[in-house]
XYZ file of C-alpha atoms in Angstrom:
574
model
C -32.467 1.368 24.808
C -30.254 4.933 24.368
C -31.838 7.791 23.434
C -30.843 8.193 19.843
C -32.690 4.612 19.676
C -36.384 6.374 21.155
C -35.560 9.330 18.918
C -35.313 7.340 15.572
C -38.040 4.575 16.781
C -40.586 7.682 16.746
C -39.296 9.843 13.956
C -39.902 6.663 12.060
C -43.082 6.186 13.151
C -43.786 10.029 12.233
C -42.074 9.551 8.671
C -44.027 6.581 7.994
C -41.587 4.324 7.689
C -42.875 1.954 10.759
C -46.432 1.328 11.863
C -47.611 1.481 15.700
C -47.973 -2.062 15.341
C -44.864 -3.178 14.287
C -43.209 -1.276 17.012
C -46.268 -3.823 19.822
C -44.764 -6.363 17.954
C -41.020 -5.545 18.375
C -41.829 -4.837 21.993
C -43.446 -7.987 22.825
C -40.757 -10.033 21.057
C -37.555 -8.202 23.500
C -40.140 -9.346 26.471
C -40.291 -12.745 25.739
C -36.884 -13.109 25.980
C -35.965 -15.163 29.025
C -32.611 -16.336 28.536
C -30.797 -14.984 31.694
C -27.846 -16.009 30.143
C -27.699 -13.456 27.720
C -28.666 -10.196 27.312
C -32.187 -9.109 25.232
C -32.212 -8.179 22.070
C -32.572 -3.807 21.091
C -35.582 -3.073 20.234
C -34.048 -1.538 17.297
C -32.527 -4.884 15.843
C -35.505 -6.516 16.378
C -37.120 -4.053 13.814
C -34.331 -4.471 11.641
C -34.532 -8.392 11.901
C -38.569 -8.519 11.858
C -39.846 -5.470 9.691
C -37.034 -4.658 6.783
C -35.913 -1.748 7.698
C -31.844 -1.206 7.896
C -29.619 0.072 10.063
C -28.390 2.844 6.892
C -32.743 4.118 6.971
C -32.754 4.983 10.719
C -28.986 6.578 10.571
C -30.207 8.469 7.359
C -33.306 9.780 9.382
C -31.339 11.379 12.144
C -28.855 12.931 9.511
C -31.790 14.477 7.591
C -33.348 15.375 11.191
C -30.381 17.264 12.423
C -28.991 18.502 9.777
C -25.688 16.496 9.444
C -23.481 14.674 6.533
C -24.251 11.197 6.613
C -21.248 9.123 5.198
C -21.179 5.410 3.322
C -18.397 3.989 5.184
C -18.160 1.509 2.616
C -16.078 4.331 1.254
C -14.059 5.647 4.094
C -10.387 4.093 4.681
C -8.333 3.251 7.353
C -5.544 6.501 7.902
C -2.807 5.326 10.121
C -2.514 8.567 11.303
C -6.050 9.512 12.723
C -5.998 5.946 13.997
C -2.892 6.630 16.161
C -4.809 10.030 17.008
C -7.763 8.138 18.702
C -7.072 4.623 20.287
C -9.668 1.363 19.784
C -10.562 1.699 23.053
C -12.060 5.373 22.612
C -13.248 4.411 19.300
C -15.808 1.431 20.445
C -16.865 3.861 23.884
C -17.991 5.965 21.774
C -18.674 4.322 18.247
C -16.852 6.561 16.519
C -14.209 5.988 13.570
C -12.089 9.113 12.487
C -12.894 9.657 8.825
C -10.595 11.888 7.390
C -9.008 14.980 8.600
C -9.450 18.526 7.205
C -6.850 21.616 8.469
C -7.217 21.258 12.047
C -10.671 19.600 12.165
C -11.216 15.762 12.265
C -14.593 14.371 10.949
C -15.744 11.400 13.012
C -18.569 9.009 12.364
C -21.021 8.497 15.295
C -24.221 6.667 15.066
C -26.073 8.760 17.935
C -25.881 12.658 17.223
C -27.659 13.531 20.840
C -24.668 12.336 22.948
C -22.804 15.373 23.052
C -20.837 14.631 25.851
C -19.172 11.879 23.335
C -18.385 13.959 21.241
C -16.984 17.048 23.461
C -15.327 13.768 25.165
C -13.741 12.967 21.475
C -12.446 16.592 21.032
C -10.937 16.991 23.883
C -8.853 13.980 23.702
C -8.111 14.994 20.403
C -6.801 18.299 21.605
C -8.865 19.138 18.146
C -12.186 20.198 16.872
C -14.583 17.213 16.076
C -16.883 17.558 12.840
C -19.659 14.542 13.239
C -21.052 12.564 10.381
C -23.657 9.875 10.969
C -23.337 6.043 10.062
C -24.872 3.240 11.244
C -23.667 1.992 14.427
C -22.978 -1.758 13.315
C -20.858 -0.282 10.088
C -18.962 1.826 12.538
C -18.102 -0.995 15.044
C -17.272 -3.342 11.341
C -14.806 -0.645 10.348
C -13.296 -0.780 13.800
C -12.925 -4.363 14.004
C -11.872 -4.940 10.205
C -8.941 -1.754 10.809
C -8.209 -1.742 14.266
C -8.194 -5.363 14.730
C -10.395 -7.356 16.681
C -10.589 -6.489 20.215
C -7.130 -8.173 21.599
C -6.629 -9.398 25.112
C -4.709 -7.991 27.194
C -0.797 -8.446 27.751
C -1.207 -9.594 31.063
C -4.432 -12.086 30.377
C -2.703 -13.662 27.707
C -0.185 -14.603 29.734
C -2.077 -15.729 32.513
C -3.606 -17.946 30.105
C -0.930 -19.688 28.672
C -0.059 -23.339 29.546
C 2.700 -25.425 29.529
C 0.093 -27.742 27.314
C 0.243 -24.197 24.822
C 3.902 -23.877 24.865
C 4.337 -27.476 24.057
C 1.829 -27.593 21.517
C 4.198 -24.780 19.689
C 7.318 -25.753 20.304
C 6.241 -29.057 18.871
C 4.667 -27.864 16.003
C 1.494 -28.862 16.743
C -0.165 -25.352 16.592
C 2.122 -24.269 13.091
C -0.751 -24.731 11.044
C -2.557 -21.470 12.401
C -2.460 -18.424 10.442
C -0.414 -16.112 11.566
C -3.438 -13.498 12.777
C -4.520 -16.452 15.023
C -8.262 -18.198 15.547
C -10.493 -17.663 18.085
C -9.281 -21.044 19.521
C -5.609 -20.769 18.908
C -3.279 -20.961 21.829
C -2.738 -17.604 23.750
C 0.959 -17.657 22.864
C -0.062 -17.413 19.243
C -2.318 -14.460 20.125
C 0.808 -13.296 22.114
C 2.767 -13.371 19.315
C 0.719 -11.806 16.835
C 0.065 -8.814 19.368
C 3.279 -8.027 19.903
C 3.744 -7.978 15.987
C 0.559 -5.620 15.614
C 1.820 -3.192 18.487
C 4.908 -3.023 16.712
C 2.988 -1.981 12.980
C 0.964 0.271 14.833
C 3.619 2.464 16.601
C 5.601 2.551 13.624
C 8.101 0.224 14.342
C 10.844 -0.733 11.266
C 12.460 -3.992 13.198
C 11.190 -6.252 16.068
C 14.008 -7.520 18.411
C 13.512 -10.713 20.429
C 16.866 -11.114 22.547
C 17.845 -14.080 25.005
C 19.420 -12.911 27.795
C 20.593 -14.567 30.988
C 17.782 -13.856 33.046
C 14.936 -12.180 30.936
C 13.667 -12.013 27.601
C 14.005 -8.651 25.988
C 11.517 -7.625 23.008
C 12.642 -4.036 21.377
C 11.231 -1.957 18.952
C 13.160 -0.082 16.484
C 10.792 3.202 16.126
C 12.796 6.148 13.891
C 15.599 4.450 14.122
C 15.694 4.345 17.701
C 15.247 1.111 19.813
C 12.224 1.360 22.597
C 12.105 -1.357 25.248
C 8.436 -2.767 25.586
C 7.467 -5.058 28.487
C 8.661 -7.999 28.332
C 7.722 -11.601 28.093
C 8.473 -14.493 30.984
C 11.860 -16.032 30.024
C 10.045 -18.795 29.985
C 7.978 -18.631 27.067
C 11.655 -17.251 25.481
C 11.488 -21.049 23.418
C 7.979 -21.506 22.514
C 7.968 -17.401 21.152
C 10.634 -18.255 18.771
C 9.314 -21.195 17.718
C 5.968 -20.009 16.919
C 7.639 -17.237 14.729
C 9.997 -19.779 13.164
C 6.657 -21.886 12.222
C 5.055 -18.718 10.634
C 7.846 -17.628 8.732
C 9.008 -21.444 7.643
C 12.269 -22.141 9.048
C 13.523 -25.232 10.913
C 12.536 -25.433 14.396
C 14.975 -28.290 15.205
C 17.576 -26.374 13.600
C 19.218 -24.209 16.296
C 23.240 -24.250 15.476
C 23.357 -21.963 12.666
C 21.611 -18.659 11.706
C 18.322 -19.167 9.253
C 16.468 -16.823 7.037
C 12.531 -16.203 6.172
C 9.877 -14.532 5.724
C 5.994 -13.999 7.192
C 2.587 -12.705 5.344
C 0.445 -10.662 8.068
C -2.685 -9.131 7.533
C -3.558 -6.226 9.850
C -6.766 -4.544 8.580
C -7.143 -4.485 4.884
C -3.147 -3.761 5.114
C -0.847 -7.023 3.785
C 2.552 -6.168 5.536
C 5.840 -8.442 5.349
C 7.967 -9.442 7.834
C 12.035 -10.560 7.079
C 12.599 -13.247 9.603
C 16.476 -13.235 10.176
C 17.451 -15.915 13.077
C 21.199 -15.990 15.189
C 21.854 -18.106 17.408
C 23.231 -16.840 20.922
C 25.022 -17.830 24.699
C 21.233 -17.390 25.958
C 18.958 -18.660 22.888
C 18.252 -18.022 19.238
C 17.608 -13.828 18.588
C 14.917 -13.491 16.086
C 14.477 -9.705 14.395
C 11.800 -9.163 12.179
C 12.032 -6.462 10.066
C 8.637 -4.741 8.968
C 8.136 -4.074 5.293
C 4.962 -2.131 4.968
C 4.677 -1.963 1.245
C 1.282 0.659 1.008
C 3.497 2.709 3.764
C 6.965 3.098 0.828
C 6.654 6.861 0.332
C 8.477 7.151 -3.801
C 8.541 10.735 -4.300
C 12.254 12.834 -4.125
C 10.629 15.563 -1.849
C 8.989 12.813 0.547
C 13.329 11.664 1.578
C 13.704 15.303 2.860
C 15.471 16.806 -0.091
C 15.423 20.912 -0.037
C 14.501 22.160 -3.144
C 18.108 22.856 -4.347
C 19.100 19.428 -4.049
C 16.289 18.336 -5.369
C 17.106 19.372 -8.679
C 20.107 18.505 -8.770
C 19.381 14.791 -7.801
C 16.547 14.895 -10.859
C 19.391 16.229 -13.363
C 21.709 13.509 -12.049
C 19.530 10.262 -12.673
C 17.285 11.451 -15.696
C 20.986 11.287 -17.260
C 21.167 8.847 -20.065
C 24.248 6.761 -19.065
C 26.807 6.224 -16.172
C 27.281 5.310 -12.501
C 25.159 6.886 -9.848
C 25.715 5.542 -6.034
C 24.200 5.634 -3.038
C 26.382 5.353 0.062
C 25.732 4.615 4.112
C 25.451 2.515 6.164
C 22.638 0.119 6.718
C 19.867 1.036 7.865
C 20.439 5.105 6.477
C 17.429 4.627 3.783
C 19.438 4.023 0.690
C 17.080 1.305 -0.854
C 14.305 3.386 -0.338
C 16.312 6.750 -2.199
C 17.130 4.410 -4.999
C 13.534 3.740 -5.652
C 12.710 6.721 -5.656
C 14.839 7.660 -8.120
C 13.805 4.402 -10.535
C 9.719 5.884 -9.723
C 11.032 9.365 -10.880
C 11.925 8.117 -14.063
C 9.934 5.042 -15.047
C 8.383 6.419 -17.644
C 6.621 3.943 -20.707
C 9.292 4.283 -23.462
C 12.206 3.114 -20.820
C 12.971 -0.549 -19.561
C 13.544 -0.603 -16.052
C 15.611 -3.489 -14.504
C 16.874 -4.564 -11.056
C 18.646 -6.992 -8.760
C 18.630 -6.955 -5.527
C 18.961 -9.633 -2.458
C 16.069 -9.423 -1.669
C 13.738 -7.944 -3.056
C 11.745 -5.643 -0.607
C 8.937 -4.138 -2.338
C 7.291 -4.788 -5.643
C 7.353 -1.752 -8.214
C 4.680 -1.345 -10.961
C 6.572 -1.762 -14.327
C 9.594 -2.670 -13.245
C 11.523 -6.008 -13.618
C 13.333 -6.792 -10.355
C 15.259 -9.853 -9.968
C 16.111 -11.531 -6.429
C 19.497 -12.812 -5.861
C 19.791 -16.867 -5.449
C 23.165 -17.689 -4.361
C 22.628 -20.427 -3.763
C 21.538 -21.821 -7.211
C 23.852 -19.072 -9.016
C 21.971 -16.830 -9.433
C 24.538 -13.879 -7.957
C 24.929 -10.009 -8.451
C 27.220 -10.948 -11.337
C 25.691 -13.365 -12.977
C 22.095 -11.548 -12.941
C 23.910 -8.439 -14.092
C 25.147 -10.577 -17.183
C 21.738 -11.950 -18.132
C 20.111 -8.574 -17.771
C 22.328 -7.022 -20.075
C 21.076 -9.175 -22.855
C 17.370 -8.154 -21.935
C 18.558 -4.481 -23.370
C 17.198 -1.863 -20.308
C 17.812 1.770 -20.600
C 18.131 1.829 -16.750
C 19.537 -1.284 -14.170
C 19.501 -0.856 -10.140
C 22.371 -3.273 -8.777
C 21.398 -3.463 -4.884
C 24.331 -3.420 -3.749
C 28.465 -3.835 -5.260
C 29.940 -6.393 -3.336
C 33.118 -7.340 -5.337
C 35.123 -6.320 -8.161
C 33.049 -8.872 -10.692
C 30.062 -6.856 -9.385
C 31.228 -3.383 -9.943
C 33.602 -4.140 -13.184
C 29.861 -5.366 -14.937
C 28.186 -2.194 -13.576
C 30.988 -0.285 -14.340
C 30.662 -1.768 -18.062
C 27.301 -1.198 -18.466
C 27.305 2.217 -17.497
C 30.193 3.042 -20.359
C 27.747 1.208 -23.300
C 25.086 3.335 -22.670
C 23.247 2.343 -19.493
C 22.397 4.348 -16.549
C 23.075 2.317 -13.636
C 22.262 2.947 -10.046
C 23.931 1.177 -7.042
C 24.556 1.413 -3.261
C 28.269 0.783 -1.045
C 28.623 0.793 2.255
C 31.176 4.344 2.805
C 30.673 6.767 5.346
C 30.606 9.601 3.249
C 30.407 10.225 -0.880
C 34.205 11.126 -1.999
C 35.001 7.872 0.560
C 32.667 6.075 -2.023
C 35.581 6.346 -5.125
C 38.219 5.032 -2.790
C 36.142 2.246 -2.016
C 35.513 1.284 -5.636
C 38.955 1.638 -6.587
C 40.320 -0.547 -2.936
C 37.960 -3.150 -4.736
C 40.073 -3.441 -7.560
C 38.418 -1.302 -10.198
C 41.038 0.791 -12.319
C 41.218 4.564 -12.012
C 40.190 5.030 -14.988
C 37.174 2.759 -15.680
C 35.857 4.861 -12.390
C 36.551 8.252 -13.935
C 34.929 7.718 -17.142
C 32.028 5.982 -15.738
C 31.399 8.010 -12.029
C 28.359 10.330 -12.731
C 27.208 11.374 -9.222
C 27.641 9.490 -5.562
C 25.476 10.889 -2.442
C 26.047 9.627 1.068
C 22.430 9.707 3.609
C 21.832 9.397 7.040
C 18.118 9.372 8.133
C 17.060 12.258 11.258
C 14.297 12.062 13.411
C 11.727 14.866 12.486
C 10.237 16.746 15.512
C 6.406 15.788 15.690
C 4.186 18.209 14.223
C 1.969 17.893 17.145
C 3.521 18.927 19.942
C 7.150 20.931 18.494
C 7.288 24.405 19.989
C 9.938 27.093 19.792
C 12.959 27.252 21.713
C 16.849 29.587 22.739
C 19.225 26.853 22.361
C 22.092 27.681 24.680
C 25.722 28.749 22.739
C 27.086 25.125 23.370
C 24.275 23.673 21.319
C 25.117 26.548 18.320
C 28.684 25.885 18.772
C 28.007 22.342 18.210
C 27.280 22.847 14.572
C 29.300 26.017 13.782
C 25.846 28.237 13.897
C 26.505 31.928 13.384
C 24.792 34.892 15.354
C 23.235 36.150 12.282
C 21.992 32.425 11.340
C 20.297 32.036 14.604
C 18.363 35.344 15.119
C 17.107 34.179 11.364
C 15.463 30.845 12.683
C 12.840 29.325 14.639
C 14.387 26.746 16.586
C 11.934 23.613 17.477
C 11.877 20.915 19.987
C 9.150 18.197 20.350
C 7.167 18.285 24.040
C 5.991 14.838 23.846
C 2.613 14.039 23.476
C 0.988 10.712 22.167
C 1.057 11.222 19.004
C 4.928 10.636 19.460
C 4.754 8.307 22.329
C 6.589 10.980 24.505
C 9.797 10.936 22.107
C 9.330 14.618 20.452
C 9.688 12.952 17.169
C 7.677 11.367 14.264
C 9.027 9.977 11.119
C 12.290 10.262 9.907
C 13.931 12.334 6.376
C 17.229 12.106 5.351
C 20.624 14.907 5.060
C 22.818 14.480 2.325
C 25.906 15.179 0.598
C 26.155 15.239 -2.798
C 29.439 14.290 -4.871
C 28.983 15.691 -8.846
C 31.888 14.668 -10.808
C 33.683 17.124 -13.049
C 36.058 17.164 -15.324
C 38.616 18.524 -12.165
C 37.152 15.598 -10.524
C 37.503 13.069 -12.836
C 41.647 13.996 -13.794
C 41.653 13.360 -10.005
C 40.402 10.147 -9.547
C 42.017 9.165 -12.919
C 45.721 10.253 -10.713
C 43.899 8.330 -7.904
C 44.054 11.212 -5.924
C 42.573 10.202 -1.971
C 39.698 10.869 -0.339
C 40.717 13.769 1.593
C 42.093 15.171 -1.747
C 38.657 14.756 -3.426
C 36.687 16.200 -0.634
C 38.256 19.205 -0.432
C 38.293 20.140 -4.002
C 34.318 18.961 -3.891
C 33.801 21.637 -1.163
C 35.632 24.082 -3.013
C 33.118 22.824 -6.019
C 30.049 23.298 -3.734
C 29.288 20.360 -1.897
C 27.741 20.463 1.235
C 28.860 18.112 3.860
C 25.589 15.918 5.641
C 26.389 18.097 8.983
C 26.044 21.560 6.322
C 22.816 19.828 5.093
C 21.473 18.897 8.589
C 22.198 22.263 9.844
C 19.936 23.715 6.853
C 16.909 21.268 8.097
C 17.669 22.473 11.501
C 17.004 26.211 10.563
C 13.884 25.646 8.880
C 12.330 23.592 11.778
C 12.532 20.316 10.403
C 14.789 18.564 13.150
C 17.031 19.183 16.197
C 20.442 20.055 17.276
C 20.987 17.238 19.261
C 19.527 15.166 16.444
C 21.752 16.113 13.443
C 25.343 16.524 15.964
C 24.316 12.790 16.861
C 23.926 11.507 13.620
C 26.782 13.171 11.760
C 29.522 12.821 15.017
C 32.237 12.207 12.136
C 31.849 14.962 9.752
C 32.979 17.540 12.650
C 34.879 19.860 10.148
């Protein structure tokens, strides 16, 4: 029995609240026990089985004894963030659960206030102070399983466990009818699985890569863009891995000649998270990549993308417009689905109708119509863009122009008094009017109707937690053209490393941008289909700040690095 047990046992006996002989009883019921098989019951649970007395009575006493917060954590939710801060196995040491965090303070609930060497333990793993609050110690180690996950085996055990028996079961099928979280009883290759996909979620990840090679079986994760080697699986269980993730997300296992499509529901914690299942086959096996679509995690407001506040409003004049043709350009990957809705949460608003298409459709927006692409019954860019029109929106997201049908209907829609917002695959925003026009669309048709076109690339922030200030050395100002005067004016930063960015020195990623406002100067040159080197430079002359120009602002005011912009933006050099 711990001490904080003794301690409440007899303040309740003080207080009233249990009788001498209840507490004989209780006693003589943990002697009995004889099983040597397991382990005896507390004396505390036995008063909470036997006498009706809870768990929340005895954690309230202590609160009220020493003078602490008790919290309902009934009420307390999961934060990513102060979960990354303090792993599962600290958190069921010491039965604590970070609550919440408050400046540089974290409040963590512990069930037994006179272990103070748990809770100097805690803040000095934190590296931060530790405010306690009492809860029960059975609702703490709930909230642990229920948001951590239940406690996993480890890499290494599930793989001694698996059998050929388990890898046939899954490559045959046999075992497809678990959920994807996996039983108690399921085969360790479905627990292997379903770890690998809850490391992933946990540490951030955007993709999963499963890759057949020759001799090994590589699993990648793509973490702020950036792929990060984990530890790797037998080749042999190469086969019954990508079956079992073919199973969940309900594409042909016998089908291994051409490339297949799906998708997988998983539940980690109270979060639902979906998975795009996109199968190739290769000279070593079929590569699986699962990309992670977190739909609690979509961050929809303009200053969460990075924006400065300059840009800012000039992105809110562009799409609170009433009509015309507003792109997006980069290339995949460089966050443009996520800017456009953004821009269609700025300016939902009750008195507008809302409509998009898209292939596929990634997240779910509240009072918006969004309509998936089905090639395959007809149901194209095109023809969705037709049958839309006739649903009279104020405001249509195309997810992407493809071909002159595409942009010609956009294109229309945007001249009869639609605003309509679309991405293209350009490397920078004047490139995007050459592109429209190589498509097929006249000159003119893209004068009249080009509003605005901004071009994104996504850089790694440095992590708040461990970024200190740092001389970079003339070749790294030279790199990006930074003046004297501009450097004795700014803090430069660089990221240690620490856990909280798994060593990297970054966390998250924002984007830099370069915004393309047509004019009437502008539009008389697209209209004499001027080129793109034409248009840029008269944009510059206009005001526009290359991504490099914009990345080099971020850099001054400590929000990335150097290195980081220069490797992102290697062709916009001048």
């Amino acid at each position: 029995m711990t001490s904080a047990d003794d301690f409440v046992i007899q303040l309740a006996l003080d207080k009233g609240m249990l009788q001498a002989g209840q507490i004989s009883a209780a006693r003589a019921l943990v002697a009995e026990h004889t099983d040597l098989t397991t382990a005896p019951p507390k004396l505390i649970e036995v008063l909470i089985a036997e006498h009706g007395v809870t768990s929340k009575q005895f954690a309230k006493l202590l609160a009220d004894e020493f003078g602490m917060p008790m919290v309902d954590m009934t009420n307390v939710r999961a934060s990513s963030e102060l979960m990354a801060l303090l792993p599962r196995n600290l958190a069921v040491k010491y039965t604590a659960f970070p609550v919440a965090r408050d400046g540089n303070t974290i409040r963590v609930a512990i069930s037994d206030p006179l272990d103070v060497d748990a809770i100097d333990s805690l803040s000095h793993f934190l590296k931060l102070p530790v405010e306690p609050v009492i809860a029960p110690a059975d609702e703490i180690l709930a909230h642990i399983d229920r948001f951590y996950g239940k406690d996993e085996e480890s890499m290494d055990q599930l793989l001694n466990d698996i059998s050929a028996s388990d890898e046939a079961q899954v490559i045959t099928g046999v075992a497809g009818t678990a959920g994807a979280e996996g039983d108690a009883g399921d085969a360790p290759i479905i627990k292997l699985v379903y770890q690998i996909i809850l490391e992933a979620f946990q540490r951030r990840a955007s993709d999963i890569h499963m890759e057949p090679l020759e001799k090994r079986f590589r699993v990648r994760y793509r973490i702020d863009g950036v792929l990060v080697e984990v530890d790797n699986p037998p080749k042999r269980l190469q086969l019954a891995m990508i079956s079992r993730i073919k199973i969940m997300a309900n594409i042909s296992i016998a089908e291994k000649r051409i490339p297949q499509d799906g998708r997988i529901q998983v539940t980690v914690g109270t979060k639902s998270i979906d998975l795009r299942v996109s199968s190739l086959p290769t000279g070593h096996g079929e590569s699986i990549v699962m990309r992670i679509l977190d739909k609690e995690g979509l961050q929809l407001g303009l200053p969460q993308l990075g924006f400065l506040s300059d840009d800012q409003a000039t992105m809110e004049r562009i799409i609170s417009l009433p009509d015309g043709l507003f792109l997006v350009t980069g290339p995949t990957g460089s966050g443009k689905t996520t800017t456009l809705y953004s821009c269609l949460h700025f300016i939902n608003k009750p008195d507008r109708k809302l409509i998009t298409v898209e292939d596929p459709v990634e997240y779910q927006l509240s009072g918006i119509n969004q309509v998936p692409v089905r090639a395959e019954v007809g149901m194209t860019f095109a023809n969705a863009l037709r049958s839309m029109l006739r649903q009279a929106p104020n405001i249509i997201m195309v997810g992407e122009i493809r071909d002159l049908e595409t942009a010609e209907i956009s294109i229309n829609a945007s001249l009869t008094g639609h605003m309509v917002f679309s991405t293209l695959h350009t490397n920078d925003a004047p490139g995007a009017v050459t592109r429209m026009i190589d498509i097929g669309v006249k000159p003119f048709l893209v004068s009249t109707s080009l509003r605005a076109v901004m071009a994104q690339r996504l850089t790694r922030k440095v992590c708040p937690k461990c970024k200190q200030a740092y001389v970079p050395d003339p070749r790294e100002l030279r790199s990006l053209n930074i003046t004297a005067q501009q450097a004795v004016n700014a803090t430069f930063v660089k990221g240690a490393g620490c856990d909280n960015c798994h060593g990297t020195g970054y966390r998250g990623r924002a984007g830099i941008f370069e915004i393309f406002v047509s004019n009437d100067e502008l539009q008389r040159m697209i209209y004499e289909n001027a080129g793109t080197a034409r248009l840029r430079d008269k944009a510059r002359s206009l005001g526009m700040r290359t991504m490099r120009e914009d990345g080099l602002r971020k850099v001054l005011t400590g929000m990335t690095t150097i290195e980081e912009v220069v490797s992102i933006t290697v062709g916009d050099a001048n």
